[in-house]
mmCIF file of C-alpha atoms (C1' of nucleotides) and ligand atoms in Angstrom:
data_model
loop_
_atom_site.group_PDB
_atom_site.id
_atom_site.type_symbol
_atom_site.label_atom_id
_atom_site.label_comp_id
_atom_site.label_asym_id
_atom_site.label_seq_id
_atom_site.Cartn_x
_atom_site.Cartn_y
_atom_site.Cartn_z
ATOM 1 C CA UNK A 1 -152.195 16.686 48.707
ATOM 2 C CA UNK A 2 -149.332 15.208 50.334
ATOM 3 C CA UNK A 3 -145.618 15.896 48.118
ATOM 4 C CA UNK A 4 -144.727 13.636 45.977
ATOM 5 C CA UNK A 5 -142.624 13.227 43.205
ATOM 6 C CA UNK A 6 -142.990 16.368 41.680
ATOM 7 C CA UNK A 7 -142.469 15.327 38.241
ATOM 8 C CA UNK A 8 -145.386 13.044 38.991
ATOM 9 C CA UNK A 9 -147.273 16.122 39.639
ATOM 10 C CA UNK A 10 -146.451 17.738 36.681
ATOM 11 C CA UNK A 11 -146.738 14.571 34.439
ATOM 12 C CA UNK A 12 -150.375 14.200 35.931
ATOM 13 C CA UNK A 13 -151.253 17.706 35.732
ATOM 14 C CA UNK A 14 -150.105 17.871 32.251
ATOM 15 C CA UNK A 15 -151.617 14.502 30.910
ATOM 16 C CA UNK A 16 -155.456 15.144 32.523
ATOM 17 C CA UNK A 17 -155.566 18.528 31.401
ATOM 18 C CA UNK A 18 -154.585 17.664 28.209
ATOM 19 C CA UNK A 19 -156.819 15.394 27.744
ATOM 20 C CA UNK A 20 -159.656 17.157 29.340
ATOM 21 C CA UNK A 21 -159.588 14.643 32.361
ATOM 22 C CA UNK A 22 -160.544 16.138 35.786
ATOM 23 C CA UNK A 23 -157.980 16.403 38.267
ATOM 24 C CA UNK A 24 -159.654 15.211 41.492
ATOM 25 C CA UNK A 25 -158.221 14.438 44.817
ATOM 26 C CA UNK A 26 -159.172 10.480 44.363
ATOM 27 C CA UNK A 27 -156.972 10.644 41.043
ATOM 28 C CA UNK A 28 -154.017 12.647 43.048
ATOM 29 C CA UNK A 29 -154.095 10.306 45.925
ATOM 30 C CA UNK A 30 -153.509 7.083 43.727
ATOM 31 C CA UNK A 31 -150.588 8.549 41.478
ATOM 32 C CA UNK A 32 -148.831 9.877 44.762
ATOM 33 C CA UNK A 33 -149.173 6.007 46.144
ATOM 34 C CA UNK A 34 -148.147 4.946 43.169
ATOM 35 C CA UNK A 35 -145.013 7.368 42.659
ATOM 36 C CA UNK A 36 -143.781 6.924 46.154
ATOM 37 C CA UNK A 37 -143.485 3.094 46.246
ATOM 38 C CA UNK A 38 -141.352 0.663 44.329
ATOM 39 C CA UNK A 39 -143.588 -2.530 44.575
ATOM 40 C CA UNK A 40 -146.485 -4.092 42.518
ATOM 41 C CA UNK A 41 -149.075 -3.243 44.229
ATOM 42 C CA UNK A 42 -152.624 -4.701 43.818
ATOM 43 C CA UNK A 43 -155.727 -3.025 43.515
ATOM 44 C CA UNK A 44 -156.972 -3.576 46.587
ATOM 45 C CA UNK A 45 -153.314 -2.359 48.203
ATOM 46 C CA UNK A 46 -153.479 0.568 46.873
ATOM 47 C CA UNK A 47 -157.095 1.147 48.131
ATOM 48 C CA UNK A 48 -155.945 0.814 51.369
ATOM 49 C CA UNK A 49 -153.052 3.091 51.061
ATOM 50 C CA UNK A 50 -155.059 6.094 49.239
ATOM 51 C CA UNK A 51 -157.636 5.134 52.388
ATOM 52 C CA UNK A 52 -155.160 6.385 54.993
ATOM 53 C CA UNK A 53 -154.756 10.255 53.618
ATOM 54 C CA UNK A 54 -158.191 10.194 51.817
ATOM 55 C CA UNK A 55 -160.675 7.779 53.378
ATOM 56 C CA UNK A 56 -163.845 8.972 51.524
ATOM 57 C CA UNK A 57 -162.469 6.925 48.797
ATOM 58 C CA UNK A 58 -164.038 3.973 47.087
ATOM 59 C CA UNK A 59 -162.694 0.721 45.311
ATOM 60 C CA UNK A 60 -164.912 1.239 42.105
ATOM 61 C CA UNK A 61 -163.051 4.627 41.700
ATOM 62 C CA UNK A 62 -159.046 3.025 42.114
ATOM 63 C CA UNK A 63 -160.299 0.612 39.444
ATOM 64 C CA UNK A 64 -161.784 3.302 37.162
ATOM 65 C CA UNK A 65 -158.505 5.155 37.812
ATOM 66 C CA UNK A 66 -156.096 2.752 37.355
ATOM 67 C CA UNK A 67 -157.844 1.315 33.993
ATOM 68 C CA UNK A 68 -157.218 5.119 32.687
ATOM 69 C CA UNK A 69 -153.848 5.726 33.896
ATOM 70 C CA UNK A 70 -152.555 2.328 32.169
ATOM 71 C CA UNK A 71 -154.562 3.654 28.827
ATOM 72 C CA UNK A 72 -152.505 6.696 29.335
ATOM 73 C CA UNK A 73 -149.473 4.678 29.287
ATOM 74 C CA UNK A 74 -148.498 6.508 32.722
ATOM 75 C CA UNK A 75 -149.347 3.337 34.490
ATOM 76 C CA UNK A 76 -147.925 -0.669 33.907
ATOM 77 C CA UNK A 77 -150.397 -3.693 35.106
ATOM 78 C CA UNK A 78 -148.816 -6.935 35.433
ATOM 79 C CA UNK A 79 -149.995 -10.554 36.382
ATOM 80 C CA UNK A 80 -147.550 -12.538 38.603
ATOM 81 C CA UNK A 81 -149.526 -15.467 38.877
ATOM 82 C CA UNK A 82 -151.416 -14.752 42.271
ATOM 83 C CA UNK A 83 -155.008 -14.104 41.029
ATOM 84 C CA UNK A 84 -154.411 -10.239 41.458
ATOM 85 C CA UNK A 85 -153.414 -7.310 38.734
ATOM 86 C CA UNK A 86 -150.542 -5.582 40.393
ATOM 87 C CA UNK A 87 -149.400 -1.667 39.033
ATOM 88 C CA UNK A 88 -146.270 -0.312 38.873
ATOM 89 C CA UNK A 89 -145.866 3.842 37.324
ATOM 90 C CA UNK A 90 -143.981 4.434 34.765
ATOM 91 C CA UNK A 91 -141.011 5.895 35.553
ATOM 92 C CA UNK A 92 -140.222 7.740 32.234
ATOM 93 C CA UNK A 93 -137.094 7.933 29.861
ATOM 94 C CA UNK A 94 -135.686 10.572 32.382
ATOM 95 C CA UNK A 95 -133.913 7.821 34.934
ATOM 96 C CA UNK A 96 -131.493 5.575 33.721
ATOM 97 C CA UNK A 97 -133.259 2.385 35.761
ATOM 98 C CA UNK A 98 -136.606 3.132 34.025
ATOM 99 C CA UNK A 99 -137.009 0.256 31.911
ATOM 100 C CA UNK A 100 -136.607 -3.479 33.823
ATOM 101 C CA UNK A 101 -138.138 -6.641 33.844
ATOM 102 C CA UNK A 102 -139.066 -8.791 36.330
ATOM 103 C CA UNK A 103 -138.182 -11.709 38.222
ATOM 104 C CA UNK A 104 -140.780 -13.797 40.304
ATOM 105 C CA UNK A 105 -140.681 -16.071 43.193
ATOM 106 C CA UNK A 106 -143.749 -18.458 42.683
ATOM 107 C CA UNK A 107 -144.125 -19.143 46.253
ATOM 108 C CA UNK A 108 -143.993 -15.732 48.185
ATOM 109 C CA UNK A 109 -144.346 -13.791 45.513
ATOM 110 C CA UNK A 110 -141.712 -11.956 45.554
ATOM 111 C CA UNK A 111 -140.705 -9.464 42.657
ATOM 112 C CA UNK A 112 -137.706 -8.000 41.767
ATOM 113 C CA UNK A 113 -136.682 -5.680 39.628
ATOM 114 C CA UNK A 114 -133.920 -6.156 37.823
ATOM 115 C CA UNK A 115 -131.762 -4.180 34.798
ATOM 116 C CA UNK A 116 -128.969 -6.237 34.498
ATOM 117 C CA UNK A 117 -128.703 -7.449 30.718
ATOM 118 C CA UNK A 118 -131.228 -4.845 30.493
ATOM 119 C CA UNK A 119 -129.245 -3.588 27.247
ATOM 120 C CA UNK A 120 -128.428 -7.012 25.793
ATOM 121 C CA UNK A 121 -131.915 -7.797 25.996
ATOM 122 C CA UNK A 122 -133.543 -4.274 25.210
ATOM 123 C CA UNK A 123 -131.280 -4.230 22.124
ATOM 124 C CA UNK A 124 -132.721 -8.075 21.060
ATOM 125 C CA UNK A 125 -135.885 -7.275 21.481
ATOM 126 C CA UNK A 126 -135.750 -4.273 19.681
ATOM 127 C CA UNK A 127 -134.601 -6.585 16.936
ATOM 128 C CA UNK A 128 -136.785 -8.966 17.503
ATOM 129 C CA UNK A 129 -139.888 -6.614 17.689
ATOM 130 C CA UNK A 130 -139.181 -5.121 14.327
ATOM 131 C CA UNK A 131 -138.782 -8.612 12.800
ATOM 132 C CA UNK A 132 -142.292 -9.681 14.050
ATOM 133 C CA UNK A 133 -143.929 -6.778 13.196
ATOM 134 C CA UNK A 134 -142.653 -7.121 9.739
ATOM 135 C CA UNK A 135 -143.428 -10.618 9.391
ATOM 136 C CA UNK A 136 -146.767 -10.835 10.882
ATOM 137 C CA UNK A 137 -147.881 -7.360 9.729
ATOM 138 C CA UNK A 138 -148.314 -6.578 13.191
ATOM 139 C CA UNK A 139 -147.699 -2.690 15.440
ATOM 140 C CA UNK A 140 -145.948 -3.540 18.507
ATOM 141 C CA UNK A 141 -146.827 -1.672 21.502
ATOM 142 C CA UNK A 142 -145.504 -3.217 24.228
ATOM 143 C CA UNK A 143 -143.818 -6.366 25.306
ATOM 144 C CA UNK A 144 -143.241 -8.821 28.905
ATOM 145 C CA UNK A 145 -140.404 -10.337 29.790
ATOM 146 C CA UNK A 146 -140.871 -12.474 33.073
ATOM 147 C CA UNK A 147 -138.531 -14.917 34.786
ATOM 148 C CA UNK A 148 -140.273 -17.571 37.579
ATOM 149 C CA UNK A 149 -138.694 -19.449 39.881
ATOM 150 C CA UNK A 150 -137.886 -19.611 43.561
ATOM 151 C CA UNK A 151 -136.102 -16.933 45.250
ATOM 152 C CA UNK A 152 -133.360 -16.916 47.561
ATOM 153 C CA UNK A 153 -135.411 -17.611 51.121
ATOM 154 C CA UNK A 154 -137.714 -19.888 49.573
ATOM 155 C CA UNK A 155 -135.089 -22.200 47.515
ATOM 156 C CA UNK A 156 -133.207 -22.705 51.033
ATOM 157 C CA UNK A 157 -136.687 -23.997 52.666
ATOM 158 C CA UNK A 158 -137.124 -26.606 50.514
ATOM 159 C CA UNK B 1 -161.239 -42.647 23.124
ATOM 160 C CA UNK B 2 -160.344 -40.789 20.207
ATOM 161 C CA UNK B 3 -157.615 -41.336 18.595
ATOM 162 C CA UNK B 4 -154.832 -38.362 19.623
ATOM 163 C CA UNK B 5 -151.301 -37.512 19.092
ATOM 164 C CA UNK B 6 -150.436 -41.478 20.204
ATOM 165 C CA UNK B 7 -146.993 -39.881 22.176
ATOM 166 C CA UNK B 8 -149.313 -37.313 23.948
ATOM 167 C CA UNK B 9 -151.129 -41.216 25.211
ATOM 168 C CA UNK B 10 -148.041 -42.832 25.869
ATOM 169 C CA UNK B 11 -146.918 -39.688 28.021
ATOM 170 C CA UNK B 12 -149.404 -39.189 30.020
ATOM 171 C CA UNK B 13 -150.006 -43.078 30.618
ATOM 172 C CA UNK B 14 -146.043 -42.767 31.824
ATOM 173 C CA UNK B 15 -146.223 -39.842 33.646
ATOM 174 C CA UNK B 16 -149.731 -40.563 35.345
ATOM 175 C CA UNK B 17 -149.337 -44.011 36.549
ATOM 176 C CA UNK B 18 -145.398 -43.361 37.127
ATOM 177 C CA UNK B 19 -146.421 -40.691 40.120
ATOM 178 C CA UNK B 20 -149.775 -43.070 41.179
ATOM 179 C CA UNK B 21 -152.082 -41.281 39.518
ATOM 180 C CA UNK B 22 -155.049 -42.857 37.854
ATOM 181 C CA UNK B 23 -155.852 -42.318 33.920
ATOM 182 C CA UNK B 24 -160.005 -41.407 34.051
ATOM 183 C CA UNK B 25 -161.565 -40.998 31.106
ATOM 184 C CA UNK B 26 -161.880 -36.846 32.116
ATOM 185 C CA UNK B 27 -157.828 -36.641 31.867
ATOM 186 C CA UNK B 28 -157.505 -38.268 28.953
ATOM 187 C CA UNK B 29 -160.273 -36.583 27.229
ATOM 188 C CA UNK B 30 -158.778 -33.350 28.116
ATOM 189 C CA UNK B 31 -155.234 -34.177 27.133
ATOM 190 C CA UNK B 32 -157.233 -35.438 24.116
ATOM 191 C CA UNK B 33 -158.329 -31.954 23.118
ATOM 192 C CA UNK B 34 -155.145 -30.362 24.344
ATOM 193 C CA UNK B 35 -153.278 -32.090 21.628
ATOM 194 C CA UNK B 36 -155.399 -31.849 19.188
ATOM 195 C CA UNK B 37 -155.283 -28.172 19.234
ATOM 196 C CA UNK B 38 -152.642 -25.291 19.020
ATOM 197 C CA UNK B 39 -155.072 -22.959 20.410
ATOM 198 C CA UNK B 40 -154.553 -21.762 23.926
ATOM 199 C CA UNK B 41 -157.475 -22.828 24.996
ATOM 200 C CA UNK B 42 -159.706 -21.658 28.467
ATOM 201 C CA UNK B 43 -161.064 -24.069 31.005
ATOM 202 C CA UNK B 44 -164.055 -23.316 29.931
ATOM 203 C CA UNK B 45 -163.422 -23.767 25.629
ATOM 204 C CA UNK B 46 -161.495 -27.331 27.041
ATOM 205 C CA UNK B 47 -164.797 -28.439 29.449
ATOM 206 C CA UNK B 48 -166.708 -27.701 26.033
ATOM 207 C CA UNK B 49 -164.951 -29.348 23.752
ATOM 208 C CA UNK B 50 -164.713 -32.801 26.602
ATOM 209 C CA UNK B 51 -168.558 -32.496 26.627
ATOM 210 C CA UNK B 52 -168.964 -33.641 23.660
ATOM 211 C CA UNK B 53 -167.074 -36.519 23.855
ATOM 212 C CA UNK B 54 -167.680 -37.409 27.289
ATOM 213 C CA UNK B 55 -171.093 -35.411 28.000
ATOM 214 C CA UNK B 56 -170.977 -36.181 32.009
ATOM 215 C CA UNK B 57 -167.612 -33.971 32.953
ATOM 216 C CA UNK B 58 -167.738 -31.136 34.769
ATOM 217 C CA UNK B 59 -165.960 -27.948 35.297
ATOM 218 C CA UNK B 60 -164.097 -28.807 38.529
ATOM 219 C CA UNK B 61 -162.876 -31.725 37.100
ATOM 220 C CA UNK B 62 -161.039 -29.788 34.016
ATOM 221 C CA UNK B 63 -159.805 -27.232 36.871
ATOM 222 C CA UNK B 64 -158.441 -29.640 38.742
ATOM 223 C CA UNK B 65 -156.618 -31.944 36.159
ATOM 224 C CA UNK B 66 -155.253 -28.553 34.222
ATOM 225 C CA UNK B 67 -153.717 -27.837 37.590
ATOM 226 C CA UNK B 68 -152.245 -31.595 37.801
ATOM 227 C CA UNK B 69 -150.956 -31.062 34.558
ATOM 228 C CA UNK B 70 -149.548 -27.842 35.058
ATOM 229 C CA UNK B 71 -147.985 -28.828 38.128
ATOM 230 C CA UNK B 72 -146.386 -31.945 36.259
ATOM 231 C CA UNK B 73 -145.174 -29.868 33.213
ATOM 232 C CA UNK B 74 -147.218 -31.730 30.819
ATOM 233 C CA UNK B 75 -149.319 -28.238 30.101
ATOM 234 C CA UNK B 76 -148.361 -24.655 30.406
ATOM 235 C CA UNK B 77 -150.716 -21.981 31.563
ATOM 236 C CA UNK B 78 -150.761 -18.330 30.401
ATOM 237 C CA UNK B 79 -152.531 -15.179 30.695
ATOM 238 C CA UNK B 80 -153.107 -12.815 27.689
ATOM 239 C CA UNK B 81 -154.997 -10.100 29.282
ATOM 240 C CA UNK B 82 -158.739 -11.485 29.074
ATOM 241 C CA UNK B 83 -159.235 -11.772 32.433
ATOM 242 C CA UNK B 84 -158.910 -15.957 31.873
ATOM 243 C CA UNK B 85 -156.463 -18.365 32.156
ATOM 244 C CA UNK B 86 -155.363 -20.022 29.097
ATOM 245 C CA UNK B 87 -153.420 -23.665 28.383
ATOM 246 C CA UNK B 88 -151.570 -24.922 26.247
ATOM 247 C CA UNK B 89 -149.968 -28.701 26.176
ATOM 248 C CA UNK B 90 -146.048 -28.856 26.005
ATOM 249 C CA UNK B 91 -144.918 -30.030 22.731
ATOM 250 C CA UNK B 92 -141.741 -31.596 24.457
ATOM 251 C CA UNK B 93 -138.271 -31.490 22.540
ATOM 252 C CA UNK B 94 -138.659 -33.950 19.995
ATOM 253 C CA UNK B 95 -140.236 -31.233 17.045
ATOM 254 C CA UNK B 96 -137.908 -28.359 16.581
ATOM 255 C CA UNK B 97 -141.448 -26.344 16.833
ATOM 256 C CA UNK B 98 -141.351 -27.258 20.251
ATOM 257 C CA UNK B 99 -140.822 -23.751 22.553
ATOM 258 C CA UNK B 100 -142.003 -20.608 21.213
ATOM 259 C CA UNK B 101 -143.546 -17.241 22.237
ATOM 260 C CA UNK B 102 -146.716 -15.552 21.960
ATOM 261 C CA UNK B 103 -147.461 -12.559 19.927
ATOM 262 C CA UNK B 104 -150.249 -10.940 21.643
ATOM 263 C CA UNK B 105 -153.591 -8.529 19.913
ATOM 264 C CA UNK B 106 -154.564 -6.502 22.802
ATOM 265 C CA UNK B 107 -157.879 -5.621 20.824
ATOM 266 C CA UNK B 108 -159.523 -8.984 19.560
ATOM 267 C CA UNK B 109 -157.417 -11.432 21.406
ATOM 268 C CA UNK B 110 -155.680 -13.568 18.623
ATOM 269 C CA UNK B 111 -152.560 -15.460 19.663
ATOM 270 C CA UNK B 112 -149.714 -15.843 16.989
ATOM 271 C CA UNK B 113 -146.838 -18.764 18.291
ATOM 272 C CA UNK B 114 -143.781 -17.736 16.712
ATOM 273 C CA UNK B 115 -140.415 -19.313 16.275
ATOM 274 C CA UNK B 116 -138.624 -16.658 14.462
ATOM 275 C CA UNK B 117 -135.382 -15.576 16.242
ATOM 276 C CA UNK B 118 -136.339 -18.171 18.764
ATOM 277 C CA UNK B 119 -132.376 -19.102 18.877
ATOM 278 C CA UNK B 120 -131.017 -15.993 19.552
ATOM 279 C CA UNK B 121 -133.830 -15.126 22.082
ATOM 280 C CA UNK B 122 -133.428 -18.628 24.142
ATOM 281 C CA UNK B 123 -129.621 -18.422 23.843
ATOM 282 C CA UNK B 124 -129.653 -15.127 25.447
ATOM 283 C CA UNK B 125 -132.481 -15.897 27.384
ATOM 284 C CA UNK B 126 -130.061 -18.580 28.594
ATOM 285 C CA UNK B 127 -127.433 -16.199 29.620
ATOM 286 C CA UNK B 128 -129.590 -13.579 31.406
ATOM 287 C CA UNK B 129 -131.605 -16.351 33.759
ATOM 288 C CA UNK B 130 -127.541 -17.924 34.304
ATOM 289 C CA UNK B 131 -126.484 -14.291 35.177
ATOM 290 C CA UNK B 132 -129.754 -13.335 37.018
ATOM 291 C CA UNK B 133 -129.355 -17.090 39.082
ATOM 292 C CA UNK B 134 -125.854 -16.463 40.211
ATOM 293 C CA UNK B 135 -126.914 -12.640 41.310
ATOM 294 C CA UNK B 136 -129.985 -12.867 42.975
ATOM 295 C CA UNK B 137 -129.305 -16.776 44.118
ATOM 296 C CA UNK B 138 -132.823 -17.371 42.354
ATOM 297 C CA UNK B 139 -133.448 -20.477 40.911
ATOM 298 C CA UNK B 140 -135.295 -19.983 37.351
ATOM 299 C CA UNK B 141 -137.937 -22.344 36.367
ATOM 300 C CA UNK B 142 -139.299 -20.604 33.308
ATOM 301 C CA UNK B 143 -139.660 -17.793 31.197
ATOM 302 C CA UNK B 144 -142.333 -15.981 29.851
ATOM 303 C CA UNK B 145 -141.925 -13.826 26.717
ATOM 304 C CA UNK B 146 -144.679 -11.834 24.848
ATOM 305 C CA UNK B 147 -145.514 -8.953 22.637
ATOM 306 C CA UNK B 148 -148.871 -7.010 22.828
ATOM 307 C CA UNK B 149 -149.713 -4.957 20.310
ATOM 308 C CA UNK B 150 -152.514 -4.358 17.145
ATOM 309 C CA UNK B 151 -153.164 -7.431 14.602
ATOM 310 C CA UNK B 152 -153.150 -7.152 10.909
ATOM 311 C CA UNK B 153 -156.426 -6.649 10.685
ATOM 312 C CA UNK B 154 -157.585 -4.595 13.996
ATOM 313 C CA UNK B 155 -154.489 -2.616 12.891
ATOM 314 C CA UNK B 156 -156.104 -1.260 9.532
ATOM 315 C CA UNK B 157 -159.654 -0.825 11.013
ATOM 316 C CA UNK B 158 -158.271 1.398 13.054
ATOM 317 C "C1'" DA C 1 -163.796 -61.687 36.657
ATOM 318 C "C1'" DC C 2 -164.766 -59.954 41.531
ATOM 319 C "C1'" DT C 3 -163.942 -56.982 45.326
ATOM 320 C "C1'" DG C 4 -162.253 -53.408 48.460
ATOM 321 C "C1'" DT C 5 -159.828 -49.393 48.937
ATOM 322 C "C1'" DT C 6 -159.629 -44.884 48.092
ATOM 323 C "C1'" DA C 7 -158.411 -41.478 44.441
ATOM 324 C "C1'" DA C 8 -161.162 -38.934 41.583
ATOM 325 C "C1'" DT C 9 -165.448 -37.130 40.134
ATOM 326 C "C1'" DG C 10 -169.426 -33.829 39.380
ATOM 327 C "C1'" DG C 11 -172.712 -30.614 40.931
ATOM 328 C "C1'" DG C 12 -173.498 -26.883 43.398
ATOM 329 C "C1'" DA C 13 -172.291 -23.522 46.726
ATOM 330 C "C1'" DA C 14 -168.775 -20.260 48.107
ATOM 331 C "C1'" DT C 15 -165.071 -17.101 47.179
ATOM 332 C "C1'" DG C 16 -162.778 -13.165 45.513
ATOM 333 C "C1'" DG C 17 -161.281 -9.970 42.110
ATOM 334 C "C1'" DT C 18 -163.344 -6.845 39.021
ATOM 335 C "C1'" DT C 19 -167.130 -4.406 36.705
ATOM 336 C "C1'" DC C 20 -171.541 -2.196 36.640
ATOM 337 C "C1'" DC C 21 -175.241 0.953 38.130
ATOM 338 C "C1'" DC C 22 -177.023 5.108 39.655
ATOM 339 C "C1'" DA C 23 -178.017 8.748 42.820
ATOM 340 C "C1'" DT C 24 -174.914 12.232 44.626
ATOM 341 C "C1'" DT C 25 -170.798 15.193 44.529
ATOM 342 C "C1'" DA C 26 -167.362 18.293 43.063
ATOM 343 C "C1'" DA C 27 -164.066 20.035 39.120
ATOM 344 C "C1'" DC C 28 -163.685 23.769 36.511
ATOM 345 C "C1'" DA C 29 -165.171 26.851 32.531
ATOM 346 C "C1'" DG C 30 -167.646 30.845 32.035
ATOM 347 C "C1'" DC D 1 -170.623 32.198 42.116
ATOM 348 C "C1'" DT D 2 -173.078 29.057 39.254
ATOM 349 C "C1'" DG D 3 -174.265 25.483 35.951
ATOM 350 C "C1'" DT D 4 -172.822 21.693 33.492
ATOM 351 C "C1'" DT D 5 -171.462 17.323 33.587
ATOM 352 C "C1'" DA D 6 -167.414 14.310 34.575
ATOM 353 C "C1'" DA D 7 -166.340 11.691 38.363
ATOM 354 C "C1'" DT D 8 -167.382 9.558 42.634
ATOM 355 C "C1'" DG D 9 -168.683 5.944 46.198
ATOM 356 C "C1'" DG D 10 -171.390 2.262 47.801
ATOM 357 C "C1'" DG D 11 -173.385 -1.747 46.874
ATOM 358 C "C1'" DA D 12 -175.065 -5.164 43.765
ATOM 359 C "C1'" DA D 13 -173.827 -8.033 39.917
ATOM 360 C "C1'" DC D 14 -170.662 -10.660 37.380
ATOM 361 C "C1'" DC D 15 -167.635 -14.303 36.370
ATOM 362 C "C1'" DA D 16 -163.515 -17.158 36.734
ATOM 363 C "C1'" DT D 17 -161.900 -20.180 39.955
ATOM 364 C "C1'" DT D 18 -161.906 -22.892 44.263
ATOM 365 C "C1'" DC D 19 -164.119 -25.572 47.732
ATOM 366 C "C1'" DC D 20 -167.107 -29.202 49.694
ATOM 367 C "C1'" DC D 21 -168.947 -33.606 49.987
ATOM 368 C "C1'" DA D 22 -171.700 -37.490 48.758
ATOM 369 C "C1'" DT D 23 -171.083 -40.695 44.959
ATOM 370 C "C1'" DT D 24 -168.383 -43.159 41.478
ATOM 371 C "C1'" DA D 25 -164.928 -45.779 39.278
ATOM 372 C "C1'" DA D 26 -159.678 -46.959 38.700
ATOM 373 C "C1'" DC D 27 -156.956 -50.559 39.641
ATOM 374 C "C1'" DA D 28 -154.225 -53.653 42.847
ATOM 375 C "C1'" DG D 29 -154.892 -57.806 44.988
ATOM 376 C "C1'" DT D 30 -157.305 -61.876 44.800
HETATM 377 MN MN1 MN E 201 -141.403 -3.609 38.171
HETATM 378 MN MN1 MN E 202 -148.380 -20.916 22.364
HETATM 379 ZN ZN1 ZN E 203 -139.848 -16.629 47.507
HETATM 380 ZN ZN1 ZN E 204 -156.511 -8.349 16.496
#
DNA sequence: ACTGTTAATGGGAATGGTTCCCATTAACAG
DNA sequence: CTGTTAATGGGAACCATTCCCATTAACAGT
């Protein structure tokens, strides 16, 4: 298995054991893809990438894979509004950039990442999540916070 | 036709013939059923519900004028995590009801609109896609805010 | 009201992302 | 090393959405 982040190992390690999850080489491959990039990618991207250092591997199991790691939390799936899921890891409480939300161009696609106001807005949210969940009785696991519009290049164009 | 929300007629009689397009009886049945509803209804819930009103539709025709309507502003699309697109018709400024955001169950799919905090969400809202514009040079469109989490009652039955 | 132009329709086929199935493989406890 | 069984991979199935095209109907001009 090719280095990666090593707290990635160790998270993954950890986690399957744990939860009596086998560690296999298809499950390695994906988180190291995963850990080493900062993009969204889709499904079918990282197929291709896990392909390249373990090409035995199949699309059923990066979909089995990928379902688990986001109900292990260690994994984020997002829609941007190309017909795709895209997956980003969860980069932990450790970092100081770990949390951020996301800005989308909705003609190249395009996503950044972005933390700026990240506190103003964590803080309101906060707020905002405990009022809800009050109010409509409801547990709050997780919210999205998206912005659309065109990005730099694609403004200029037209 | 039914008798609907007699602005949602008058608006998309202005907006449809003001850009040349023509009013069939399929767009006004489904703008019909879009404001008759706060649901956020699928293509497929919306092509049911113009059947029975107007039993010779079909499904590419309810694709095709949500996109027309999307694409004019008149209806907003969303994804909740069934793998299905779901619309909504914009309620326009004149109720104070008018924008909201979506409190999400991941487990059996109910959609709560709330208002709550709305002002101090949209006013910071306001200053994050102003900040995020100037930095990035982006030029923000919309915004899409939701929280997933457990309803009341999937919540207690488990 | 009638007519011609052509935007829009509807049905069905095609597409594409995702899920399912099942015979085979390999992780790992003993 | 071995047995148990979780996990895999390939391909078929599924399902939401898009595409295609012959037919229909909206509506501007008369
Ligand atoms: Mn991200
Ligand atoms: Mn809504
Ligand atoms: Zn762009
Ligand atoms: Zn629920």
């Amino acid at each position: 298995m090719a280095r990666g982040c090593r707290r990635e190992q160790n998270l993954c390690h950890g986690r399957f054991k744990e939860y009596g999850y086998r560690l296999t080489m298809s499950r390695q491959a994906i988180l190291d893809v995963l850990s080493k990039t900062k993009d969204h990618l889709s499904a079918e991207e990282i197929y291709h990438e896990v392909h390249k250092v373990y090409p035995s591997s199949g699309m059923s199991t990066v979909y089995r894979t990928l379902e688990l790691l986001v109900d292990l939390g260690i994994v984020h799936k997002f829609h941007f509004g190309d017909g795709r899921s895209r997956y980003e890891i969860d980069r932990g409480e450790e970092h100081n950039d770990h949390h951020h939300h996301h800005l989308v161009c909705t003609k190249c696609q395009r996503v950044i990442n972005y933390t700026d106001f990240i506190d103003d807005e964590i803080e309101l949210l906060r707020r905002t999540e405990k009022g809800l969940s009050k109010k409509y009785n409801f547990k709050i696991v997780k919210h999205i916070l998206q912005f659309y519009g065109l990005c730099e290049r694609c403004k200029e164009k037209q």
